[in-house]
PDB file of C-alpha atoms in Angstrom:
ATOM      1  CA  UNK A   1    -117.880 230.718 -51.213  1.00 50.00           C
ATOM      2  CA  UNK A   2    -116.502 227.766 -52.319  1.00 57.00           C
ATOM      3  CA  UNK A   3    -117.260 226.602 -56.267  1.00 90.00           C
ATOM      4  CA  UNK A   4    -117.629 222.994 -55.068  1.00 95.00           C
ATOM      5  CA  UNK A   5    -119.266 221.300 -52.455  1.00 96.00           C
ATOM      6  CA  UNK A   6    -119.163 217.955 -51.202  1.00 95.00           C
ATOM      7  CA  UNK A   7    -122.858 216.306 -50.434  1.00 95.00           C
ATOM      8  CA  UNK A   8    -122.100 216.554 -46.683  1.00 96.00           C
ATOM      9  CA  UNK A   9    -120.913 220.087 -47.007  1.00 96.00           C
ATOM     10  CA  UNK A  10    -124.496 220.223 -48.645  1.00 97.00           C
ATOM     11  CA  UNK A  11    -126.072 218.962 -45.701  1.00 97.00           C
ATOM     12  CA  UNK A  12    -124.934 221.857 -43.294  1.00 97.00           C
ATOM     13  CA  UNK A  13    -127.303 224.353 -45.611  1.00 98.00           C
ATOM     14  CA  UNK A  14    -130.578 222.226 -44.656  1.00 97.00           C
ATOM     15  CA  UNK A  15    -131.805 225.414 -42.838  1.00 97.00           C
ATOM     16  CA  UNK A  16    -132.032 224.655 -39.107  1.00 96.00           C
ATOM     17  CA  UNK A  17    -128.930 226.742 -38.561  1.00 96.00           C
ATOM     18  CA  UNK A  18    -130.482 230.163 -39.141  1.00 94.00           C
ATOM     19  CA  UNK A  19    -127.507 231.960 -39.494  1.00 96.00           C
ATOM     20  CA  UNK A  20    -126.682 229.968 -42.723  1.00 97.00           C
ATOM     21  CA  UNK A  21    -128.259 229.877 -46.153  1.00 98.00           C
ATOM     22  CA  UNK A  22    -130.199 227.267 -47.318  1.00 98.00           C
ATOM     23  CA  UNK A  23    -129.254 225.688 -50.404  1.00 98.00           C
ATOM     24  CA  UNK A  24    -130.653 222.796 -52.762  1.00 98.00           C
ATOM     25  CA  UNK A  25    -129.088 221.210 -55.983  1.00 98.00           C
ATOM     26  CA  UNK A  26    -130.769 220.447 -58.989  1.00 98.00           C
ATOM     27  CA  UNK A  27    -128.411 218.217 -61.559  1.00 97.00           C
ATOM     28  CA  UNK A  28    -125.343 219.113 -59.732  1.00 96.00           C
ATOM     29  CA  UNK A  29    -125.798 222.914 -59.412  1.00 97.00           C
ATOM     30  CA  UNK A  30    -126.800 224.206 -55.779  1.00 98.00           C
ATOM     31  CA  UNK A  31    -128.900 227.014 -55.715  1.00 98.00           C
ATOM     32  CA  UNK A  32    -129.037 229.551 -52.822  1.00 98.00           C
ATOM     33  CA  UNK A  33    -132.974 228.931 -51.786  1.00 98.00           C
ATOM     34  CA  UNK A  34    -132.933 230.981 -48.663  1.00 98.00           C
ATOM     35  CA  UNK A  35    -135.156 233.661 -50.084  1.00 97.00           C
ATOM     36  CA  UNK A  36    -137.530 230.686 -50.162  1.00 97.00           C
ATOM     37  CA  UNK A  37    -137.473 230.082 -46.440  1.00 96.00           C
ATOM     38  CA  UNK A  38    -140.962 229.329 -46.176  1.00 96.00           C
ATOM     39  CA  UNK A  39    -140.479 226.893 -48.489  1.00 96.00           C
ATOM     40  CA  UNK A  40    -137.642 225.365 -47.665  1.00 97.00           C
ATOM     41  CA  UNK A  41    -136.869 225.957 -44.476  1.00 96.00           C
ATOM     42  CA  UNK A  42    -137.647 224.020 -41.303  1.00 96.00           C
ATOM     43  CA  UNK A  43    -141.664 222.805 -41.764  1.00 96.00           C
ATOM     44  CA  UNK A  44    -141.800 223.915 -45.439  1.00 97.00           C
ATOM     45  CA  UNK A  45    -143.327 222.305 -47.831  1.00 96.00           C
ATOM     46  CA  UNK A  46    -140.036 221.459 -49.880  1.00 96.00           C
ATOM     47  CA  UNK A  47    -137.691 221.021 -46.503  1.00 97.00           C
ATOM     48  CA  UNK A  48    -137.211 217.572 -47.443  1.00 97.00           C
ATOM     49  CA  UNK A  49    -135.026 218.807 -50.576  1.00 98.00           C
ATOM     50  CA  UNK A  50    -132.658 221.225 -48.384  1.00 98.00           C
ATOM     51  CA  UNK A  51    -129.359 220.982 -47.970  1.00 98.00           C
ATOM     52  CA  UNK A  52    -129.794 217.839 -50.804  1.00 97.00           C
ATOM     53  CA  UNK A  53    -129.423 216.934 -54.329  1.00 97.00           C
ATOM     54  CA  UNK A  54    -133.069 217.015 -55.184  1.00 98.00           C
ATOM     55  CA  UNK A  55    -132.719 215.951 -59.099  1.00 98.00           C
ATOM     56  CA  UNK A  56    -135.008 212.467 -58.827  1.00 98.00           C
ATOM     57  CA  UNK A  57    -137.625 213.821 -56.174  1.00 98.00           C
ATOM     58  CA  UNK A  58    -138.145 217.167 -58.340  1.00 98.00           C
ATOM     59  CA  UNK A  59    -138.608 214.849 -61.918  1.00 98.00           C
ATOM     60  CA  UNK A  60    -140.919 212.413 -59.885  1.00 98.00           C
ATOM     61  CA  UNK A  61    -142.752 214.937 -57.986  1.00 97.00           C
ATOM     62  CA  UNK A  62    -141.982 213.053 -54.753  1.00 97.00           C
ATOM     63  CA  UNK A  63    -141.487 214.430 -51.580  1.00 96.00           C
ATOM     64  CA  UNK A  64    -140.190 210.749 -50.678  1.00 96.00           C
ATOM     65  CA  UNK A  65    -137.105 210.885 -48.793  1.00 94.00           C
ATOM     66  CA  UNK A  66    -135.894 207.683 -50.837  1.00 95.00           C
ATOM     67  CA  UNK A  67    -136.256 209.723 -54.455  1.00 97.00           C
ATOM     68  CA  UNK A  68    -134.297 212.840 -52.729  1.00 97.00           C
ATOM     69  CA  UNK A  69    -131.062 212.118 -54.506  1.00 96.00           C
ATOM     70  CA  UNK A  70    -129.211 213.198 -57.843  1.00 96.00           C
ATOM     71  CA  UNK A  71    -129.767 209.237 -59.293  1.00 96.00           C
ATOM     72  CA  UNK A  72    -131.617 209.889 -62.248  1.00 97.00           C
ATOM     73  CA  UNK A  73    -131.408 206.163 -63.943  1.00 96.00           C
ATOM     74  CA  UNK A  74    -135.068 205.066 -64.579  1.00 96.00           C
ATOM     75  CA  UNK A  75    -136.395 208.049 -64.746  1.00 97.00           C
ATOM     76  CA  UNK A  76    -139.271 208.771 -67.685  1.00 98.00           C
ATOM     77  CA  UNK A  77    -139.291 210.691 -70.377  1.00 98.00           C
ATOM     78  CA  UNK A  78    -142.326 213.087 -68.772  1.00 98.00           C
ATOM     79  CA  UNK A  79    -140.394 212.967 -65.444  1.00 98.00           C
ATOM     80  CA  UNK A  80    -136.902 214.161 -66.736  1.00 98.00           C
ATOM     81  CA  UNK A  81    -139.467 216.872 -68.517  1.00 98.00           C
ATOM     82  CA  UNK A  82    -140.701 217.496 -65.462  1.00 98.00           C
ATOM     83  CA  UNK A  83    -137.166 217.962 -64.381  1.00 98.00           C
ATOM     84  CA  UNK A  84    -136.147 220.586 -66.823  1.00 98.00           C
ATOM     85  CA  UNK A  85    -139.338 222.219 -65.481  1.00 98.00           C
ATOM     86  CA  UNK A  86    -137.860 222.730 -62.284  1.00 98.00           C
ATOM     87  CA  UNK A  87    -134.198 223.544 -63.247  1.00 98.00           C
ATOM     88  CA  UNK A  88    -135.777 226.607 -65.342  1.00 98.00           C
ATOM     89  CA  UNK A  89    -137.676 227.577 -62.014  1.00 97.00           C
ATOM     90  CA  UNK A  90    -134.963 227.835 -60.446  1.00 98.00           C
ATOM     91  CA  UNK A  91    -132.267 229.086 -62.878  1.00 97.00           C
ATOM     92  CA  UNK A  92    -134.829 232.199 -63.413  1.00 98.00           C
ATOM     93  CA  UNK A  93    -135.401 232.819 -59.608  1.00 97.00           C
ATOM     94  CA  UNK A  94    -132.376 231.681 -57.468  1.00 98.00           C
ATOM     95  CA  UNK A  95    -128.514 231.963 -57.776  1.00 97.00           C
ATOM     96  CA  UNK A  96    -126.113 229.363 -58.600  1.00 97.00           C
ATOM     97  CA  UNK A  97    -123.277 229.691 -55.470  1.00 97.00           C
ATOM     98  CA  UNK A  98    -121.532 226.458 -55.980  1.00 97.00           C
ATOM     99  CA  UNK A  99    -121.527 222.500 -58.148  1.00 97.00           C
ATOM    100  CA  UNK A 100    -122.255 219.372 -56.208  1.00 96.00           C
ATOM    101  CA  UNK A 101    -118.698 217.741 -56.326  1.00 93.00           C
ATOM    102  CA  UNK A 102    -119.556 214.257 -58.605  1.00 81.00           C
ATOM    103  CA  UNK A 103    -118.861 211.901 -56.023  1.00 66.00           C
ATOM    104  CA  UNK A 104    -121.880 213.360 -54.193  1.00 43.00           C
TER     105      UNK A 104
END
């Protein structure tokens, strides 16, 4: 696996290619979420965030496609708490595999 992945290498982990994880990043660290399929895959609730850097849209709560990005200028205090919230979430249940390169 590589240790760094561009954000259209990203893209290819969205989960409609079932034969591939699905992965989402979270301040530059993609997380393997394919044990969250349900979730994340195809028709989940969260399928907006895979195979993207879902930093803003986590903080905000936002399933927006606009706030799906790692841009996290102008966010709040609560909603970069709200953030943190969600890295520990997933930190504690799904595996780091690679880093969104920074010019993602």
């Amino acid at each position: 696996m590589a240790t760094e992945l561009t954000a259209a290498q990203l893209r290819a982990y969205d989960g409609t290619d079932p034969s591939k994880p699905i992965y989402v990043s979270v301040r530059g660290k993609v997380y393997d979420v394919t044990s969250g399929r349900g979730f994340y895959g195809p028709g989940g609730a969260y399928a907006v965030f895979a195979g993207r850097e879902a930093s803003r849209a986590l903080g905000k709560m936002s399933k927006d496609e606009a706030d799906v990005s790692g841009d996290l200028s102008g966010l709040t205090d609560k909603e970069l708490g709200v953030l943190a919230d969600w890295e520990t979430k997933f930190q504690a249940k799904y595996p780091v595999v690679a880093r969104l390169a920074a010019d993602a």
